[in-house]
XYZ file of C-alpha atoms in Angstrom:
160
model
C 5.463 34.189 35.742
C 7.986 31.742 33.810
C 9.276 28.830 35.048
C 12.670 30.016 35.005
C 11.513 32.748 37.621
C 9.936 30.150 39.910
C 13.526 28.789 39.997
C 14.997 29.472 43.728
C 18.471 29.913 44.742
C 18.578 26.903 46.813
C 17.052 25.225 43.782
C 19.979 26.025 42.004
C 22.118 25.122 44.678
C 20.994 21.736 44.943
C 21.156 20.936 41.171
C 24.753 22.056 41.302
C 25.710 20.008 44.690
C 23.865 17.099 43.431
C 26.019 16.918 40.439
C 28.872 17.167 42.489
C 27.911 13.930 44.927
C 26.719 12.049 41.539
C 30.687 12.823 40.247
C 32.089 11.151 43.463
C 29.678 8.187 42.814
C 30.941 7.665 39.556
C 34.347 8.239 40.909
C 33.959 5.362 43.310
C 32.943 3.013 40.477
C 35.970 4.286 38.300
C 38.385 4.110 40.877
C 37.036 -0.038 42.026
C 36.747 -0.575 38.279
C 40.615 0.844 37.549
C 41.643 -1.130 40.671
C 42.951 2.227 42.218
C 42.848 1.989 46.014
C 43.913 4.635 47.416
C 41.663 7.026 44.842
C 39.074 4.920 46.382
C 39.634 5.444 49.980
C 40.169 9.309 49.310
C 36.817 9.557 48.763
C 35.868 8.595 52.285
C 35.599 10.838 55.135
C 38.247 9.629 58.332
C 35.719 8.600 60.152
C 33.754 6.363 57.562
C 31.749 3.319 57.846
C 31.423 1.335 55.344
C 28.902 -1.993 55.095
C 29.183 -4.617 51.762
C 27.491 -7.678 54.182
C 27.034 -8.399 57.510
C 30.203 -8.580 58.691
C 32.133 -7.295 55.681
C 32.872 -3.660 55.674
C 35.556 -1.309 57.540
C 35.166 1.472 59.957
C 37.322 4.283 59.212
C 38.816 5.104 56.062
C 42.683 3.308 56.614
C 40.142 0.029 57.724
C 38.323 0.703 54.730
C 41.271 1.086 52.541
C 43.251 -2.088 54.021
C 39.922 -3.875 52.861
C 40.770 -2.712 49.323
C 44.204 -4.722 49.197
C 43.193 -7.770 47.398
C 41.083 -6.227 44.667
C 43.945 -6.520 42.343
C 44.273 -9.962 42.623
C 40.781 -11.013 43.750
C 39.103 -9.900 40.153
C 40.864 -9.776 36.287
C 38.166 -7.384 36.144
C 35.114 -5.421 37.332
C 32.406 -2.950 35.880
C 29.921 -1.182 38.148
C 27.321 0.693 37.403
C 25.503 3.124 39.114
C 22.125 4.758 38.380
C 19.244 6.903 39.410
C 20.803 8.935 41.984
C 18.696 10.177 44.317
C 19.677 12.969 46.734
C 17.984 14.335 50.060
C 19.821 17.769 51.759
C 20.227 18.537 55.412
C 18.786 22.366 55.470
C 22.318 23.653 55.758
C 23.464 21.477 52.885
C 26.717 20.472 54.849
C 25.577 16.975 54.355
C 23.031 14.798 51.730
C 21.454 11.366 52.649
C 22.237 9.888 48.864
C 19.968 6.313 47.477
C 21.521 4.882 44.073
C 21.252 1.779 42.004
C 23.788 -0.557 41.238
C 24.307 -3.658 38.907
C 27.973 -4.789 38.639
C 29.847 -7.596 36.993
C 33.065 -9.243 38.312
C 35.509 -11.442 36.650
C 37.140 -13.470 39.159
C 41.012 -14.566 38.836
C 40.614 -17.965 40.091
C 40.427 -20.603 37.021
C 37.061 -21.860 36.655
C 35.269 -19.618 38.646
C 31.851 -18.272 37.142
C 31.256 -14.514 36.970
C 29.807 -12.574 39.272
C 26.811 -10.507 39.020
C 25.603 -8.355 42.092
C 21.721 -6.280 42.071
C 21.001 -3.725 44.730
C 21.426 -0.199 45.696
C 23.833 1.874 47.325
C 22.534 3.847 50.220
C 25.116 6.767 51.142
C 25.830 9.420 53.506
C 27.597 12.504 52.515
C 29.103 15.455 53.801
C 30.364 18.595 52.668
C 33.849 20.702 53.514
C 35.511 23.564 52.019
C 38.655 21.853 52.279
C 38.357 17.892 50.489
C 34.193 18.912 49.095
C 31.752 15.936 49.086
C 32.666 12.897 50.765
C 31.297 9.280 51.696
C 30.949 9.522 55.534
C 29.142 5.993 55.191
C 28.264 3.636 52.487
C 26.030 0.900 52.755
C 25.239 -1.867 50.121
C 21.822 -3.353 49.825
C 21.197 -6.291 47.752
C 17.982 -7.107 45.581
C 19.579 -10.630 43.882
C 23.290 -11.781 43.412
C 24.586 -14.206 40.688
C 27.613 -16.298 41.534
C 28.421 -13.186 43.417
C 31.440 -14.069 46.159
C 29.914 -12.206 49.196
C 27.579 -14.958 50.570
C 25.727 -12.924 52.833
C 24.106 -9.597 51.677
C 22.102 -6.728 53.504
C 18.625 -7.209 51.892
C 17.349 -3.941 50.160
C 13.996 -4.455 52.486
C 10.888 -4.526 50.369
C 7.485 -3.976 51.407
């Protein structure tokens, strides 16, 4: 037997709907990067929550996206990358429990300030329609180390 016949259907399946939920990640860091908020918010579910600290974060996506106001004048400029996307399926793969690593950089408009570096991984929820596809239905940032970064208070990652 070849590998290619050990392949299963759902095996296929997931490779496919994992490369659709890695696409939305990388639309998220696009969209903050391109200072596009309402892309950004269209990528949430209605009924989203959404955690960047204690304390900072939105429930529900026109909370989330009034969060998203002063990007454009808050940062000259932002990069974020995202890495080693790892994807778990609910058995009717309607929804996907999604871990993924994150450095970003920010350039800050205020004169004088340093830039700021954030370390940590994204830890997502998903789910699935046939109408809007994969969508954050929560979004939680975990931090290993910040630099500078202008969020004071971060959700620690939780090592052993």
């Amino acid at each position: 037997m070849t590998v290619a016949q050990e392949v299963s259907t759902r095996d296929l399946a997931e490779l496919v709907e994992t490369a659709k939920i890695e696409r939305v990640i990388y639309d998220y860091a696009y969209y903050l990067d391109m200072n596009l908020p309402d892309e950004l918010a269209a990528l949430f579910t209605e009924d989203c929550y959404v955690a960047y600290g204690p304390g900072f974060g939105a429930e529900g996506r026109r909370a989330y996206r009034e969060t998203l106001d002063g990007i454009g004048t808050f940062f000259t400029a932002t990069s974020h990358h995202v890495s080693n996307v790892a994807v778990t399926f609910a058995d009717d793969m309607t929804s996907a429990s999604v871990r993924s690593v994150l450095y970003a950089w920010h350039r800050y408009t205020r004169e004088g300030k340093a830039d700021g570096y954030f370390f940590g991984q994204y830890h997502d929820e998903f789910v699935r329609d046939d109408q809007h596809g994969w969508r954050f239905s929560r979004r939680e940032l975990r931090s290993s180390g910040v630099v500078d970064f202008h969020v004071k208070k971060q959700i620690p990652i939780g090592r052993a």
